[in-house]
mmCIF file of C-alpha atoms in Angstrom:
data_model
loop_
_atom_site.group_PDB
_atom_site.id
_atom_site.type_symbol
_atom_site.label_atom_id
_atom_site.label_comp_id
_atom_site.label_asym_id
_atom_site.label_seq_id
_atom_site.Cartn_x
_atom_site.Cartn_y
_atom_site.Cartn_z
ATOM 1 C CA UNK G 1 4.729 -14.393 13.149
ATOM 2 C CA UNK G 2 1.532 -13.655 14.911
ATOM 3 C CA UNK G 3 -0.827 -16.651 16.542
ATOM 4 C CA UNK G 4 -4.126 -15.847 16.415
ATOM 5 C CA UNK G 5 -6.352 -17.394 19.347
ATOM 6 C CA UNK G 6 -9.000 -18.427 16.875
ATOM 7 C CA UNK G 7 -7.482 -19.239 13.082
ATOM 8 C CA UNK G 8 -10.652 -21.081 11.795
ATOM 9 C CA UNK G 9 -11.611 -18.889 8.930
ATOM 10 C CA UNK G 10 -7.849 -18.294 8.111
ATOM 11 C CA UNK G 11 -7.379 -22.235 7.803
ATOM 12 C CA UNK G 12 -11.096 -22.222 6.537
ATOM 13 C CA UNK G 13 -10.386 -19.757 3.548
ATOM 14 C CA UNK G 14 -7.273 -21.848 2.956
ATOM 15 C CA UNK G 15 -8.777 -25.431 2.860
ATOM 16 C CA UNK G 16 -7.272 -26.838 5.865
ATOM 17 C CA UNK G 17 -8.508 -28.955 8.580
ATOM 18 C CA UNK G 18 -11.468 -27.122 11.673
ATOM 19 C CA UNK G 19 -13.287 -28.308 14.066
ATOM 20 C CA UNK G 20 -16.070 -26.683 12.867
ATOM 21 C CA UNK G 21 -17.413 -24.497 9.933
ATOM 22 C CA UNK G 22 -16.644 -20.840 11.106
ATOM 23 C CA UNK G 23 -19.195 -17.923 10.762
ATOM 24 C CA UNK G 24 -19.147 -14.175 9.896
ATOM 25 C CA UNK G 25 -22.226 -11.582 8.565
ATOM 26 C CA UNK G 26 -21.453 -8.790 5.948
ATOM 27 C CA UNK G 27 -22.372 -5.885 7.658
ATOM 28 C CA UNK G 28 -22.202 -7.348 10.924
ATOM 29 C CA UNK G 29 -21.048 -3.828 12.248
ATOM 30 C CA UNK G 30 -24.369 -2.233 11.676
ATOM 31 C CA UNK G 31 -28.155 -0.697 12.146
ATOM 32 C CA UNK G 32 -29.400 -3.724 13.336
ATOM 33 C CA UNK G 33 -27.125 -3.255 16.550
ATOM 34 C CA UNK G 34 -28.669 -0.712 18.942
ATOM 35 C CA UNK G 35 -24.763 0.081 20.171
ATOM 36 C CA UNK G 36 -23.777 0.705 16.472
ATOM 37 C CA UNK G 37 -26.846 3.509 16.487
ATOM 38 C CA UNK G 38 -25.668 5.173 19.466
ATOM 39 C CA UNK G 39 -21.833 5.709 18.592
ATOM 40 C CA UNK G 40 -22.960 6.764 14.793
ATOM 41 C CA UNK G 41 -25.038 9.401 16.855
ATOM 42 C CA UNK G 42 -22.312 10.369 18.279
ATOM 43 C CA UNK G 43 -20.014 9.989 15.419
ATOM 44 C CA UNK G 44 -22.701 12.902 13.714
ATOM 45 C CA UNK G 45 -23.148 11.194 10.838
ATOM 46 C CA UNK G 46 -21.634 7.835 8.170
ATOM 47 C CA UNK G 47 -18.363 9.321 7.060
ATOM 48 C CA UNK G 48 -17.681 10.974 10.530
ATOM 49 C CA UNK G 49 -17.788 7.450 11.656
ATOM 50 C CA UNK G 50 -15.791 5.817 8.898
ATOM 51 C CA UNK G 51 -13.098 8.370 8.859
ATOM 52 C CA UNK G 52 -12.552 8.545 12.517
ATOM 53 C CA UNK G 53 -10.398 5.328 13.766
ATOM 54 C CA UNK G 54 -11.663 5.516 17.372
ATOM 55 C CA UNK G 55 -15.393 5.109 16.447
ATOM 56 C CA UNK G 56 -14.450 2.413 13.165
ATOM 57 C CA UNK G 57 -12.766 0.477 16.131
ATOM 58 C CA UNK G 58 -15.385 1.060 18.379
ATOM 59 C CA UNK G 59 -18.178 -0.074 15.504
ATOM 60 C CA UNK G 60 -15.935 -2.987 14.241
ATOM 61 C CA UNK G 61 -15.335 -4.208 18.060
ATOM 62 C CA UNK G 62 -19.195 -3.933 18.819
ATOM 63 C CA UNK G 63 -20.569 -7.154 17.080
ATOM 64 C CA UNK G 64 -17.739 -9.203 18.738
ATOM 65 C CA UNK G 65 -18.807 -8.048 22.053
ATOM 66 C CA UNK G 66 -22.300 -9.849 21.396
ATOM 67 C CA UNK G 67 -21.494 -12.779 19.342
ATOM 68 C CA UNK G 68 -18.703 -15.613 19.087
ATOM 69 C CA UNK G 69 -18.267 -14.636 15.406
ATOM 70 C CA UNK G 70 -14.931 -16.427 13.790
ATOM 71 C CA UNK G 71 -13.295 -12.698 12.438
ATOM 72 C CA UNK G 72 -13.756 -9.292 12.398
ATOM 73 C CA UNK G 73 -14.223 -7.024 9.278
ATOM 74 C CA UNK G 74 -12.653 -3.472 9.145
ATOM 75 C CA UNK G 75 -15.567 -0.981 9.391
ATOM 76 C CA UNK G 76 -15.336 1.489 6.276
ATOM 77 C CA UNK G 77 -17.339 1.958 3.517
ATOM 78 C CA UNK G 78 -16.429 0.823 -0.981
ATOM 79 C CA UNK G 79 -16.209 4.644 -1.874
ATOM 80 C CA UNK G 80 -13.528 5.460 0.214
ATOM 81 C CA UNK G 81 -11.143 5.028 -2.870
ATOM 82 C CA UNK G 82 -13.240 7.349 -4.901
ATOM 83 C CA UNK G 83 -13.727 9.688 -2.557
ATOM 84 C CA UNK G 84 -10.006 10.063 -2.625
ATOM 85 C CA UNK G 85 -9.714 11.031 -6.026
ATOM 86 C CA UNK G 86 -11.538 14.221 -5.857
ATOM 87 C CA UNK G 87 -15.308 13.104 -6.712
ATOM 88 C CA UNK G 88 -16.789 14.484 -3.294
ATOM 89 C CA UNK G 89 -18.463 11.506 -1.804
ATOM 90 C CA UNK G 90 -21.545 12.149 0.441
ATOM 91 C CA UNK G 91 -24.586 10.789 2.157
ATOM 92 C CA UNK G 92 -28.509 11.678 1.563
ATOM 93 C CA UNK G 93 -30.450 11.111 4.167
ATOM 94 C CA UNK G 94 -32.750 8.228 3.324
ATOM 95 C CA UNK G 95 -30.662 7.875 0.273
ATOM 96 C CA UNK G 96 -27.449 6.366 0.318
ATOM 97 C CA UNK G 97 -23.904 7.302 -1.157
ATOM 98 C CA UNK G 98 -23.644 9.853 -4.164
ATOM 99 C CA UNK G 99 -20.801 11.935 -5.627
ATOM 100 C CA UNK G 100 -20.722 15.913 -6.038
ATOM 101 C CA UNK G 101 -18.724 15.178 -9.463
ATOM 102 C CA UNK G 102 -20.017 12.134 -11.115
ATOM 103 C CA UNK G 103 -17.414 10.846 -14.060
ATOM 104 C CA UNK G 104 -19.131 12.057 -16.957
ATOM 105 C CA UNK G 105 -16.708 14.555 -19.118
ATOM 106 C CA UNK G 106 -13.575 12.476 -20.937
ATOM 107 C CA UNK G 107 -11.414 15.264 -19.163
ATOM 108 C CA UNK G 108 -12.246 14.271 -15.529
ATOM 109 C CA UNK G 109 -12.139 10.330 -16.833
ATOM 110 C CA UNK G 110 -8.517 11.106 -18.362
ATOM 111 C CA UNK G 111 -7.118 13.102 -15.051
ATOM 112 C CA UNK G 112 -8.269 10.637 -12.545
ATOM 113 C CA UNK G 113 -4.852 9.444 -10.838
ATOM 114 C CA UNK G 114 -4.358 7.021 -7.968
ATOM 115 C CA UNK G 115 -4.647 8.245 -4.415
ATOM 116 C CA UNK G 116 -1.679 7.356 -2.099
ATOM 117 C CA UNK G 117 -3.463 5.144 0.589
ATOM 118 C CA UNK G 118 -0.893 6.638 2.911
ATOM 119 C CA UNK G 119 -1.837 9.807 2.776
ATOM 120 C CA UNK G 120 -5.059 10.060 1.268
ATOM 121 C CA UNK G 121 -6.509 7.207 2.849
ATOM 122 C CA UNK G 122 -4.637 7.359 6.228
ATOM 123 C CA UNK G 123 -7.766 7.206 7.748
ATOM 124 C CA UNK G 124 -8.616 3.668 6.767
ATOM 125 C CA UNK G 125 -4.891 2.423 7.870
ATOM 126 C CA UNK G 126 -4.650 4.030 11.068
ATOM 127 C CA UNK G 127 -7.875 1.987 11.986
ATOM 128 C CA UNK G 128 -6.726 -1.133 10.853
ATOM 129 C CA UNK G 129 -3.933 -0.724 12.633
ATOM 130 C CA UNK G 130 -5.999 0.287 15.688
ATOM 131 C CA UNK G 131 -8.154 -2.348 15.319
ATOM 132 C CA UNK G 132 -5.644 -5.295 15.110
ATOM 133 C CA UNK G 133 -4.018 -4.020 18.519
ATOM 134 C CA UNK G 134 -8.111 -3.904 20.070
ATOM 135 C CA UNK G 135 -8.761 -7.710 19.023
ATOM 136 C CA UNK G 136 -5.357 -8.526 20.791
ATOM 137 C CA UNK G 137 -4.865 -11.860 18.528
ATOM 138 C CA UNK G 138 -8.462 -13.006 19.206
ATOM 139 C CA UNK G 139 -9.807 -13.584 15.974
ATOM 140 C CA UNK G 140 -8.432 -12.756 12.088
ATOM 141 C CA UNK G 141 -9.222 -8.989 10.812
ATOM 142 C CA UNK G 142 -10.489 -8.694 7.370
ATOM 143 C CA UNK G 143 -9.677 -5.940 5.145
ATOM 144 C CA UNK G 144 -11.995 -4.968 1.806
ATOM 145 C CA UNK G 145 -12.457 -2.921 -0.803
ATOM 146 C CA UNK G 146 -15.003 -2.656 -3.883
ATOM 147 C CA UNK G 147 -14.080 -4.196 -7.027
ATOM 148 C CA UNK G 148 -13.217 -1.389 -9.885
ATOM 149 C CA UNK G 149 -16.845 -2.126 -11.508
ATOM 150 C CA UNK G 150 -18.353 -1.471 -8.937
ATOM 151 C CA UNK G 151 -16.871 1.247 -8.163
ATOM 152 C CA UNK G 152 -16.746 2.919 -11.490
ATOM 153 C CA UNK G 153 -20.724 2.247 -11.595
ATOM 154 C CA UNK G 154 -21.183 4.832 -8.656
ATOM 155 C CA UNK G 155 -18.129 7.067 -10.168
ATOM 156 C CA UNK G 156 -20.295 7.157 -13.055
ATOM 157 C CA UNK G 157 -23.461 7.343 -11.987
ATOM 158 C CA UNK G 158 -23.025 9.396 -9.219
ATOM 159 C CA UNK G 159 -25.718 7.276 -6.605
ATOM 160 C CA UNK G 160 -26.787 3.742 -6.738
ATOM 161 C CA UNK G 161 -28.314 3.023 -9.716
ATOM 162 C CA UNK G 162 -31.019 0.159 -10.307
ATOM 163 C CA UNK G 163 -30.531 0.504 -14.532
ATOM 164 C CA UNK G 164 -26.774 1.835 -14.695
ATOM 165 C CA UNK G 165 -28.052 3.667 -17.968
ATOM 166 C CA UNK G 166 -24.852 6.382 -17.503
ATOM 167 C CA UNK G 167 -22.389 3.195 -17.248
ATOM 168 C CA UNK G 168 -23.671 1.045 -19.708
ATOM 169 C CA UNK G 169 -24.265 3.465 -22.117
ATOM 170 C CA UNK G 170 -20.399 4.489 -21.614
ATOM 171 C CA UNK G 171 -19.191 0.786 -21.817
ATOM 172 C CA UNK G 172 -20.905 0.023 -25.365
ATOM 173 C CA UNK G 173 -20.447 3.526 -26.779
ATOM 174 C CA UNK G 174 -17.308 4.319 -25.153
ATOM 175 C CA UNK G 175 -15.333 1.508 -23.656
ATOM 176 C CA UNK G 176 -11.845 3.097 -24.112
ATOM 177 C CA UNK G 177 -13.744 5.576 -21.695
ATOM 178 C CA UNK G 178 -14.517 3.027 -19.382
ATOM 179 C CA UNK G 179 -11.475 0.977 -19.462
ATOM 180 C CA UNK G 180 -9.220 3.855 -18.101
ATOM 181 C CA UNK G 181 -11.523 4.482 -15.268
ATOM 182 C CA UNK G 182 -11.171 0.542 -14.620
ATOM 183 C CA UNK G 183 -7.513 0.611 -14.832
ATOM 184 C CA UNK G 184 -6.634 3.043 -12.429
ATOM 185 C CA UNK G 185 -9.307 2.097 -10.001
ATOM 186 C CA UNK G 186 -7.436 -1.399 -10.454
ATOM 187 C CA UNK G 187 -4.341 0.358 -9.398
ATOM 188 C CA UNK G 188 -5.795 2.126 -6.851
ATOM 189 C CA UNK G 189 -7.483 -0.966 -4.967
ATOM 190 C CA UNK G 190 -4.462 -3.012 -5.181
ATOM 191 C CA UNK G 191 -2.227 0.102 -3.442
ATOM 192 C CA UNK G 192 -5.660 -0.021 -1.077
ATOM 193 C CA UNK G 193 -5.404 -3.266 0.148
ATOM 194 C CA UNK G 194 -1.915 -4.091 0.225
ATOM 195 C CA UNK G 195 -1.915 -1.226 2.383
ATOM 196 C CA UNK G 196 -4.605 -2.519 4.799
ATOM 197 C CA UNK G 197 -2.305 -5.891 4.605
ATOM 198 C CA UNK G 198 0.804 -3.734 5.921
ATOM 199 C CA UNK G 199 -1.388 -2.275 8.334
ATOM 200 C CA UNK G 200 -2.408 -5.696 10.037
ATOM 201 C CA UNK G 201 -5.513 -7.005 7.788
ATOM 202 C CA UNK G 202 -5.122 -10.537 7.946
ATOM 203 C CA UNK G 203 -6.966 -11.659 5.537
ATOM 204 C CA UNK G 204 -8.848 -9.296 2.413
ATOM 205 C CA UNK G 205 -11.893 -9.596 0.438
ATOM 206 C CA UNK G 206 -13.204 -7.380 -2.624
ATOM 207 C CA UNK G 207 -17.095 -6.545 -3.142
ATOM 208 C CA UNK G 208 -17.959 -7.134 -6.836
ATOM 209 C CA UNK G 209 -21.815 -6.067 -5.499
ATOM 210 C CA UNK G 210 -23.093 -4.703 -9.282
ATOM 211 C CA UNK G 211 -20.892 -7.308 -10.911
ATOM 212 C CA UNK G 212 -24.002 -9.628 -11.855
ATOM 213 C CA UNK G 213 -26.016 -6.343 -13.956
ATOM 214 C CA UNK G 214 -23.654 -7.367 -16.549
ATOM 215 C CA UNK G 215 -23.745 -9.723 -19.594
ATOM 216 C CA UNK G 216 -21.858 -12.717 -20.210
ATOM 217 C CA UNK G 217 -19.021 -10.934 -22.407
ATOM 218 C CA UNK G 218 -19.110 -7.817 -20.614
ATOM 219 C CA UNK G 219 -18.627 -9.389 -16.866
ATOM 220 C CA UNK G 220 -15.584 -10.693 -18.311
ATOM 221 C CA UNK G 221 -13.977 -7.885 -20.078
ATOM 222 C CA UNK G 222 -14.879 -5.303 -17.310
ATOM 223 C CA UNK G 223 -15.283 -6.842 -14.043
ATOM 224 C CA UNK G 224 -13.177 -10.100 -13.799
ATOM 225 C CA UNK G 225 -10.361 -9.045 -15.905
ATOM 226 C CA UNK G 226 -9.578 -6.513 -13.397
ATOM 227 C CA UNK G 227 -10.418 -8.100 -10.183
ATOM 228 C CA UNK G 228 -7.990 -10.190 -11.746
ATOM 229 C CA UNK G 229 -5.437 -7.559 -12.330
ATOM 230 C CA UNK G 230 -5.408 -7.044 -8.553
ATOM 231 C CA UNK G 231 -5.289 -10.693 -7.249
ATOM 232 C CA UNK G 232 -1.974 -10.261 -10.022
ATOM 233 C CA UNK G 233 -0.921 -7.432 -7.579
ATOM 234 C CA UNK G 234 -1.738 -8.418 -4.216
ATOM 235 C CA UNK G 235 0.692 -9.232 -1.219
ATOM 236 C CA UNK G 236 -0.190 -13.055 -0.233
ATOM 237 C CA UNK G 237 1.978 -13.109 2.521
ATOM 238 C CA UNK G 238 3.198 -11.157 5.477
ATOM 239 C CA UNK G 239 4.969 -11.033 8.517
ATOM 240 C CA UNK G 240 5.341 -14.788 8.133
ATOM 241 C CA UNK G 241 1.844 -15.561 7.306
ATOM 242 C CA UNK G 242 -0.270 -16.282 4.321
ATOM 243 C CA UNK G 243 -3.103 -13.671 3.785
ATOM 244 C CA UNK G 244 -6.017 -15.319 1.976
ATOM 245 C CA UNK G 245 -8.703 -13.517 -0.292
ATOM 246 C CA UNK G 246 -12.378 -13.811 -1.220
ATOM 247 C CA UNK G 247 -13.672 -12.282 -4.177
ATOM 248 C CA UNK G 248 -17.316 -11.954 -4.141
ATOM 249 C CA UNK G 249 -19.746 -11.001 -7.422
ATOM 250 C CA UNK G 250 -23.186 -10.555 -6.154
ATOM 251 C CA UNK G 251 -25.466 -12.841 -8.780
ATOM 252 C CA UNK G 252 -21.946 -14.010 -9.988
ATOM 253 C CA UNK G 253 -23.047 -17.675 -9.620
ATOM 254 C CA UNK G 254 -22.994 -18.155 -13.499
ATOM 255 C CA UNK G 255 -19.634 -17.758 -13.935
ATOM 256 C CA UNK G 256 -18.141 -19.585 -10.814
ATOM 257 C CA UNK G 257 -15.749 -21.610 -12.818
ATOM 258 C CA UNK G 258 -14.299 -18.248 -14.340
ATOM 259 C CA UNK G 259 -13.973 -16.652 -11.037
ATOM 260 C CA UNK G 260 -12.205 -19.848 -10.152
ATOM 261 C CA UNK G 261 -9.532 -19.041 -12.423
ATOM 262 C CA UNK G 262 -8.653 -16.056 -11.219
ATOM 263 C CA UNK G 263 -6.544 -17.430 -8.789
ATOM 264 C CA UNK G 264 -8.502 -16.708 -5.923
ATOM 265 C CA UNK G 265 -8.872 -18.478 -2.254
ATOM 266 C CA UNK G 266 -11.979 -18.146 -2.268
ATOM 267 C CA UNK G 267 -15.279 -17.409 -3.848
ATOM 268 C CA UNK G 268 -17.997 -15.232 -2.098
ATOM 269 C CA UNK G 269 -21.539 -17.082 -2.802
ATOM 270 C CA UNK G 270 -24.965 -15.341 -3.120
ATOM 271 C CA UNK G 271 -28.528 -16.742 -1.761
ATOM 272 C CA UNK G 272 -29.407 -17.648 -5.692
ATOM 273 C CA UNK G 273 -26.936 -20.700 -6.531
ATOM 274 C CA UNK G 274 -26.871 -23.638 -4.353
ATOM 275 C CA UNK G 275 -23.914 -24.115 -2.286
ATOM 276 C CA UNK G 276 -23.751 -27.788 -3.058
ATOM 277 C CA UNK G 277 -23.751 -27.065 -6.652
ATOM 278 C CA UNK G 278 -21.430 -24.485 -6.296
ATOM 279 C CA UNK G 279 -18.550 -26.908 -4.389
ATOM 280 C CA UNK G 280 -19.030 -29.343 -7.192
ATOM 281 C CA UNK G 281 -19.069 -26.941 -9.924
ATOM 282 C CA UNK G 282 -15.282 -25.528 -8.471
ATOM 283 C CA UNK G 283 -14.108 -28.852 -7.473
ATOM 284 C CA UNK G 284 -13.068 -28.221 -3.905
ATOM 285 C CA UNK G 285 -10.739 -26.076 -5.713
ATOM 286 C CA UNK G 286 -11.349 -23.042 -3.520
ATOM 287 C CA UNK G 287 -13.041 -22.257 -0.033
ATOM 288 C CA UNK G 288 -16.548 -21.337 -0.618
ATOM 289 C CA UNK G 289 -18.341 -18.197 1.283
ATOM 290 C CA UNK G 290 -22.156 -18.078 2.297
ATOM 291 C CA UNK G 291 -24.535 -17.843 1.417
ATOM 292 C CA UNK G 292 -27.795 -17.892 3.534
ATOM 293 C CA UNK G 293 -30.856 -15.248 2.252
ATOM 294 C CA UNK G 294 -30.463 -12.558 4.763
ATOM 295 C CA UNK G 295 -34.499 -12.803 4.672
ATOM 296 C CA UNK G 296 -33.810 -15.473 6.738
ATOM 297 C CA UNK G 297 -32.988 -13.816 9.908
ATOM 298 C CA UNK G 298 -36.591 -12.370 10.190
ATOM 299 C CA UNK G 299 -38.293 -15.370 11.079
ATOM 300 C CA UNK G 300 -37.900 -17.572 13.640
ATOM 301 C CA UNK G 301 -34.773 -18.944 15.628
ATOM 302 C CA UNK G 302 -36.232 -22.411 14.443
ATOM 303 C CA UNK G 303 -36.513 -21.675 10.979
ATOM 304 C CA UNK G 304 -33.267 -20.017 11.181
ATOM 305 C CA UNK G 305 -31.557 -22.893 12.598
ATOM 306 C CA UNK G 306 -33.545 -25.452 9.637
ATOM 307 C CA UNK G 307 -32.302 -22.970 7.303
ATOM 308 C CA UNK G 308 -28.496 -22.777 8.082
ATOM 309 C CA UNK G 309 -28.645 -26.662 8.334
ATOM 310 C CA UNK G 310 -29.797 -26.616 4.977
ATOM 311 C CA UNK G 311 -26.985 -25.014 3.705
ATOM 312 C CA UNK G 312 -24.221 -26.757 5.534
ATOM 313 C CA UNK G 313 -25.798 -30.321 4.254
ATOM 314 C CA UNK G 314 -25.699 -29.032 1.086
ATOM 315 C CA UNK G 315 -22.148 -28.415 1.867
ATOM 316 C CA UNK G 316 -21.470 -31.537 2.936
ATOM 317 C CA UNK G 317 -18.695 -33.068 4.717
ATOM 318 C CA UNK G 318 -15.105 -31.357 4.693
ATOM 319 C CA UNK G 319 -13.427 -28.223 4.719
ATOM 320 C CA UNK G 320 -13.465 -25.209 2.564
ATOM 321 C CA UNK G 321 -16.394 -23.593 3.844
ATOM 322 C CA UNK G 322 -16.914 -20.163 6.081
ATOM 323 C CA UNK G 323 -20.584 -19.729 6.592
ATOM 324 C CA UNK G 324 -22.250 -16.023 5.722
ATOM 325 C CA UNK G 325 -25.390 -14.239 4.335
ATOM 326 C CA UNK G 326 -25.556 -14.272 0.748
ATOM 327 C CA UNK G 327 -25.363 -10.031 0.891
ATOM 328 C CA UNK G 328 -25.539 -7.416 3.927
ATOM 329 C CA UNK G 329 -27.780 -8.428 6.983
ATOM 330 C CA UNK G 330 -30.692 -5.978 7.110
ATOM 331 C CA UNK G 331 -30.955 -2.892 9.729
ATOM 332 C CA UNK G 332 -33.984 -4.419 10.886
ATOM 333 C CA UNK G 333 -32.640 -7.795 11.347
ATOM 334 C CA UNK G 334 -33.315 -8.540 15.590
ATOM 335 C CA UNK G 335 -30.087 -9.120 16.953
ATOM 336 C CA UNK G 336 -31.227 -12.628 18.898
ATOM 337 C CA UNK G 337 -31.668 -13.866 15.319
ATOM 338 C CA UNK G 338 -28.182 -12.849 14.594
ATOM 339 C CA UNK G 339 -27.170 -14.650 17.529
ATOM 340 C CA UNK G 340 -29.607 -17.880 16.752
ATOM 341 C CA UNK G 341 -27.703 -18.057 13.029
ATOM 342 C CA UNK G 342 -23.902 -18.101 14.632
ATOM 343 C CA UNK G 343 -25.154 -20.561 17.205
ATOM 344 C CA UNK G 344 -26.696 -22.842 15.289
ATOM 345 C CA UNK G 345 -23.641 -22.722 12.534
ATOM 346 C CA UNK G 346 -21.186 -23.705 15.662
ATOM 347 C CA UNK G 347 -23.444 -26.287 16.694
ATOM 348 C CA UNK G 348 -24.486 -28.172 13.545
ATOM 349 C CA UNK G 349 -21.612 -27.930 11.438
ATOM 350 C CA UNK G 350 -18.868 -30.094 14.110
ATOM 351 C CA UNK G 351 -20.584 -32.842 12.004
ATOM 352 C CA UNK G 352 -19.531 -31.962 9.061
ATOM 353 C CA UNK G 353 -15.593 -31.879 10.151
ATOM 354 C CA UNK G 354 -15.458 -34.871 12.784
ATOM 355 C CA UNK G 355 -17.162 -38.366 11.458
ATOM 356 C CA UNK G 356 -13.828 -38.804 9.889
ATOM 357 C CA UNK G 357 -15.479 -38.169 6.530
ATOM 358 C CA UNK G 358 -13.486 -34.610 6.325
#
């Protein structure tokens, strides 16, 4: 059994007692850190970077070295799973992600197998691994993946998408279509992660970021049901210690209690629902995630500070809560505001946990 230095957003995630309310960006490995620009020049380009475990060490390592941030987060990218099964992920400059061989023909849909994260996805492992030994017991290493809708939206589409007319149209006109793709992407993140578990991730979270473009019936049919499928499949323990999740739907704050039931530790919040609301609505059931508006970090350390404060009040008293941005922090976030957001979340929130009202 491992001891980690600093446990806070393992106990955190799990409800327990802290002195404080721990802190940790999405994306905090990024563009906004001069450091991260240099190695990624050096790296050549994105998937040089993700696929080479000296640099995704180097990149995960870098915010760490700047800020007192409560856990680290494997650098690596959703698509990685897709990209193992053959659809030829790359990156356009000023673009983003997009696939040489979209899904579109039921023959590719009906071939599509799962990739063996020990081969295919060695990449991803050996860093973790790499990674874990770096941190030396410091602070918790999170592992990710995307959730099977959102992955299947860029298998589909072949880019981002701001309409998902290729997906949509496929999940009203051909859902049988649709739910293979979902099933063995299910498969395929639950090999994925339980890997990254093996490999040292000590705790996991899954990125349902397109999640909230659906309706009401269809969120649950094609996104929860199989981000439940994996919680089903996931290791919750190892080498003597619990491994806690987070599942997190971006604009998923409408169907909280649903999320809830999956079974989950813990529910990743966007900037749109209040966190308040959001800890009453799930009954202290689960650890709650977030969820400041990365906007945020472009004014003032002041305002920053006011706004963080906001959102642990609203939080209240008690445990259950890791602080974060509601989505990615931006590449042109200044890194002192980064730094003015984990301070002030260190400093305000030991209120919350010791006036005996915890």
């Amino acid at each position: 059994m491992t001891k980690l230095e600093n446990d806070t957003f393992i106990r955190a995630l799990l409800r327990q007692p802290v002195d404080y309310t721990p802190v940790w960006m999405m994306r905090q490995a990024g563009r906004y850190l001069p450091e991260y620009n240099q190695t990624r020049a050096r790296a050549g380009n994105f998937l040089s970077l993700c696929k080479n475990p000296d640099f995704a060490t180097e990149v995960t390592l870098q915010p760490l070295a700047r800020f007192s941030l409560d856990a680290a987060i494997l650098f690596s990218d959703i698509l990685t799973i897709p990209d193992a099964m053959g659809l030829g992920l790359y990156f356009a400059d000023g673009e983003g992600p997009r696939f040489e061989r979209p899904l579109r023909e039921e023959w590719e849909i009906r071939s599509l197998i799962v990739p063996d994260p020990d081969t295919h996805l060695r990449y991803v492992t050996d860093a973790v691994r790499q990674i874990r030994k770096a941190l030396n017991n410091q602070v918790p290493l999170i592992g990710f993946s995307g959730s099977p809708f959102t992955l299947a939206c860029y298998m589909v589409e072949g880019a981002g998408s701001s309409e998902f007319r290729q997906i949509k149209t496929m999940l009203y006109a051909r859902p049988d279509l649709l739910h293979h793709i979902l099933g063995v992407t299910a498969q395929a993140v639950t090999a994925y992660l339980n890997a990254q578990i093996e490999a040292g991730a000590q705790a996991v979270m899954i990125f349902d970021s397109w999640g909230g473009a659906l309706s009401h019936a269809a969120y649950q049919e094609f996104s929860l049901r199989y981000m439940n499928q994996i919680l089903d499949g996931l290791k919750r323990e190892h080498d003597g210690n619990r491994i806690p999740n987070i599942l997190f739907t971006k604009g998923g704050g409408l169907w909280l209690e649903s999320i809830m039931a999956s079974g989950c530790d813990a529910i990743g919040l966007d900037w749109t629902i209040d966190i308040g609301e959001a800890r009453r609505r799930t009954q202290d059931k689960v650890a709650l995630q977030g969820n400041l508006d990365p906007a945020v970090l472009f004014s003032s350390p002041e305002v920053i500070a006011a706004e963080a404060g906001k959102i642990l009040a609203s939080y209240g008293h008690g445990h259950g809560h890791v602080f974060n941005l509601g989505h990615g922090i931006s590449q042109f976030t200044p890194p002192e505001n980064a730094l003015a957001l984990i301070e002030a979340v260190h400093a305000q929130s030991v209120h919350y946990h010791t006036d005996g009202k915890g």
